[in-house]
Amino acid sequence: MIRVLCRRPGGGAAAELPPADVAGALADPRCLLWVDFHDEPHETCEAMLRDVFHFHPLAIDDAIQESH
């Protein structure tokens, strides 16, 4: 399950977004995002971190590995 929370200034509590809306929320500099990957396959997490967030491959590898 991927849970995405977005909080905007003056918006009160964070609103839950579908994962497909993350790219649009990233375009809003006022939006603070929290993305939680729970029991998701590594491929799904890696694809989102790479394609949506544009993280460096080494940062993705560190984020996905449960032990370093």
Coordinates of N, CA and C in Angstrom, one line a residue:
M1 N 0.8 -1.2 0.0 CA 0.0 0.0 0.0 C 0.9 1.2 0.0
I2 N 0.6 2.2 -0.8 CA 1.2 3.5 -0.9 C 0.3 4.5 -0.3
R3 N 0.7 5.2 0.8 CA -0.1 6.2 1.3 C 0.6 7.5 1.1
V4 N -0.2 8.5 0.6 CA 0.4 9.8 0.3 C -0.4 10.9 1.0
L5 N 0.3 11.7 1.9 CA -0.4 12.8 2.6 C 0.2 14.1 2.0
C6 N -0.6 15.1 1.9 CA -0.2 16.4 1.4 C -0.8 17.4 2.3
R7 N 0.0 18.3 2.8 CA -0.4 19.4 3.7 C 0.0 20.7 3.0
R8 N -1.0 21.6 2.9 CA -0.7 22.9 2.4 C -0.9 23.9 3.5
P9 N -0.2 25.0 3.4 CA -0.4 26.0 4.5 C -1.8 26.5 4.6
G10 N -2.3 26.6 5.8 CA -3.7 27.0 6.1 C -4.7 25.9 5.7
G11 N -4.3 24.7 5.3 CA -5.2 23.7 4.9 C -5.6 22.8 6.0
G12 N -5.2 23.0 7.2 CA -5.5 22.1 8.3 C -4.8 20.8 8.2
A13 N -5.6 19.8 8.5 CA -5.0 18.4 8.4 C -4.6 18.1 7.0
A14 N -3.6 17.1 6.9 CA -3.2 16.7 5.6 C -4.3 15.9 4.9
A15 N -4.3 16.1 3.6 CA -5.3 15.4 2.8 C -4.6 14.2 2.2
E16 N -5.3 13.1 2.1 CA -4.7 11.9 1.5 C -4.9 11.9 0.0
L17 N -3.9 11.6 -0.8 CA -3.9 11.7 -2.2 C -3.7 10.3 -2.8
P18 N -4.2 10.1 -4.0 CA -3.9 8.8 -4.7 C -2.5 8.9 -5.2
P19 N -1.7 7.8 -5.3 CA -0.3 7.9 -5.7 C -0.2 8.5 -7.1
A20 N -1.2 8.4 -7.9 CA -1.1 9.0 -9.3 C -1.0 10.6 -9.2
D21 N -1.4 11.2 -8.1 CA -1.4 12.6 -8.0 C -0.2 13.2 -7.4
V22 N 0.8 12.4 -7.1 CA 2.0 12.8 -6.4 C 2.8 13.8 -7.3
A23 N 2.9 13.5 -8.6 CA 3.7 14.4 -9.5 C 3.1 15.8 -9.5
G24 N 1.8 15.9 -9.5 CA 1.1 17.2 -9.5 C 1.3 17.9 -8.2
A25 N 1.3 17.2 -7.1 CA 1.5 17.8 -5.8 C 2.9 18.3 -5.6
L26 N 3.9 17.6 -6.2 CA 5.3 18.0 -6.2 C 5.5 19.4 -6.9
A27 N 4.6 19.7 -7.9 CA 4.7 20.9 -8.6 C 4.3 22.1 -7.8
D28 N 3.6 21.9 -6.7 CA 3.1 23.0 -5.8 C 4.1 23.2 -4.7
P29 N 4.9 24.3 -4.7 CA 5.9 24.5 -3.7 C 5.4 24.6 -2.3
R30 N 4.1 24.9 -2.1 CA 3.5 25.0 -0.8 C 3.1 23.7 -0.2
C31 N 3.1 22.6 -0.9 CA 2.7 21.3 -0.5 C 3.8 20.6 0.2
L32 N 3.5 20.1 1.4 CA 4.5 19.2 2.1 C 4.0 17.8 1.9
L33 N 4.8 16.9 1.3 CA 4.4 15.5 1.1 C 5.0 14.5 2.0
W34 N 4.2 13.5 2.4 CA 4.7 12.4 3.1 C 4.2 11.2 2.3
V35 N 5.1 10.3 1.9 CA 4.8 9.1 1.2 C 5.3 7.9 2.0
D36 N 4.4 7.0 2.2 CA 4.7 5.8 3.0 C 4.4 4.6 2.1
F37 N 5.5 3.8 1.9 CA 5.4 2.6 1.2 C 5.3 1.4 2.2
H38 N 4.2 0.8 2.3 CA 4.0 -0.3 3.2 C 3.7 -1.6 2.5
D39 N 4.6 -2.6 2.6 CA 4.5 -3.9 1.9 C 4.3 -3.8 0.4
E40 N 5.0 -2.8 -0.2 CA 5.0 -2.7 -1.6 C 6.2 -3.4 -2.2
P41 N 6.1 -4.0 -3.4 CA 7.3 -4.6 -4.0 C 8.4 -3.6 -4.3
H42 N 9.6 -4.0 -4.2 CA 10.7 -3.1 -4.4 C 10.6 -2.4 -5.7
E43 N 10.1 -3.1 -6.7 CA 10.1 -2.5 -8.1 C 9.1 -1.3 -8.1
T44 N 8.0 -1.4 -7.4 CA 7.0 -0.3 -7.4 C 7.7 0.9 -6.7
C45 N 8.3 0.7 -5.5 CA 8.9 1.8 -4.8 C 10.0 2.4 -5.6
E46 N 10.9 1.6 -6.2 CA 12.0 2.1 -7.0 C 11.5 2.9 -8.2
A47 N 10.4 2.5 -8.9 CA 9.9 3.2 -10.0 C 9.4 4.6 -9.6
M48 N 8.7 4.7 -8.5 CA 8.2 6.0 -8.0 C 9.3 6.9 -7.6
L49 N 10.3 6.4 -6.8 CA 11.4 7.2 -6.4 C 12.2 7.7 -7.6
R50 N 12.3 6.9 -8.6 CA 13.1 7.2 -9.8 C 12.4 8.2 -10.7
D51 N 11.1 7.8 -11.1 CA 10.4 8.4 -12.1 C 9.6 9.7 -11.7
V52 N 9.2 9.7 -10.4 CA 8.4 10.8 -9.9 C 9.2 11.8 -9.1
F53 N 10.1 11.2 -8.2 CA 10.9 12.1 -7.4 C 12.2 12.4 -7.9
H54 N 12.7 11.6 -8.9 CA 14.0 11.8 -9.6 C 15.1 11.7 -8.6
F55 N 15.0 10.7 -7.7 CA 16.1 10.5 -6.7 C 17.3 9.8 -7.5
H56 N 18.5 10.1 -6.9 CA 19.7 9.4 -7.4 C 19.6 7.9 -7.2
P57 N 20.1 7.1 -8.1 CA 20.1 5.7 -8.0 C 20.6 5.1 -6.7
L58 N 21.7 5.8 -6.2 CA 22.3 5.3 -4.9 C 21.4 5.6 -3.7
A59 N 20.7 6.8 -3.8 CA 19.7 7.1 -2.7 C 18.5 6.2 -2.7
I60 N 18.1 5.8 -3.9 CA 17.0 4.8 -4.0 C 17.4 3.5 -3.5
D61 N 18.6 3.0 -3.8 CA 19.1 1.8 -3.3 C 19.2 1.8 -1.7
D62 N 19.7 2.9 -1.2 CA 19.7 3.0 0.3 C 18.3 3.0 0.9
A63 N 17.4 3.7 0.2 CA 16.0 3.7 0.8 C 15.3 2.4 0.7
I64 N 15.6 1.6 -0.3 CA 14.9 0.3 -0.4 C 15.5 -0.8 0.4
Q65 N 16.9 -0.8 0.6 CA 17.5 -1.8 1.4 C 17.1 -1.7 2.9
E66 N 16.7 -2.8 3.5 CA 16.3 -2.8 4.9 C 17.5 -2.8 5.8
S67 N 18.6 -3.3 5.4 CA 19.8 -3.2 6.2 C 21.0 -2.8 5.3
H68 N 21.9 -2.0 5.9 CA 23.0 -1.5 5.1 C 24.3 -2.1 5.6

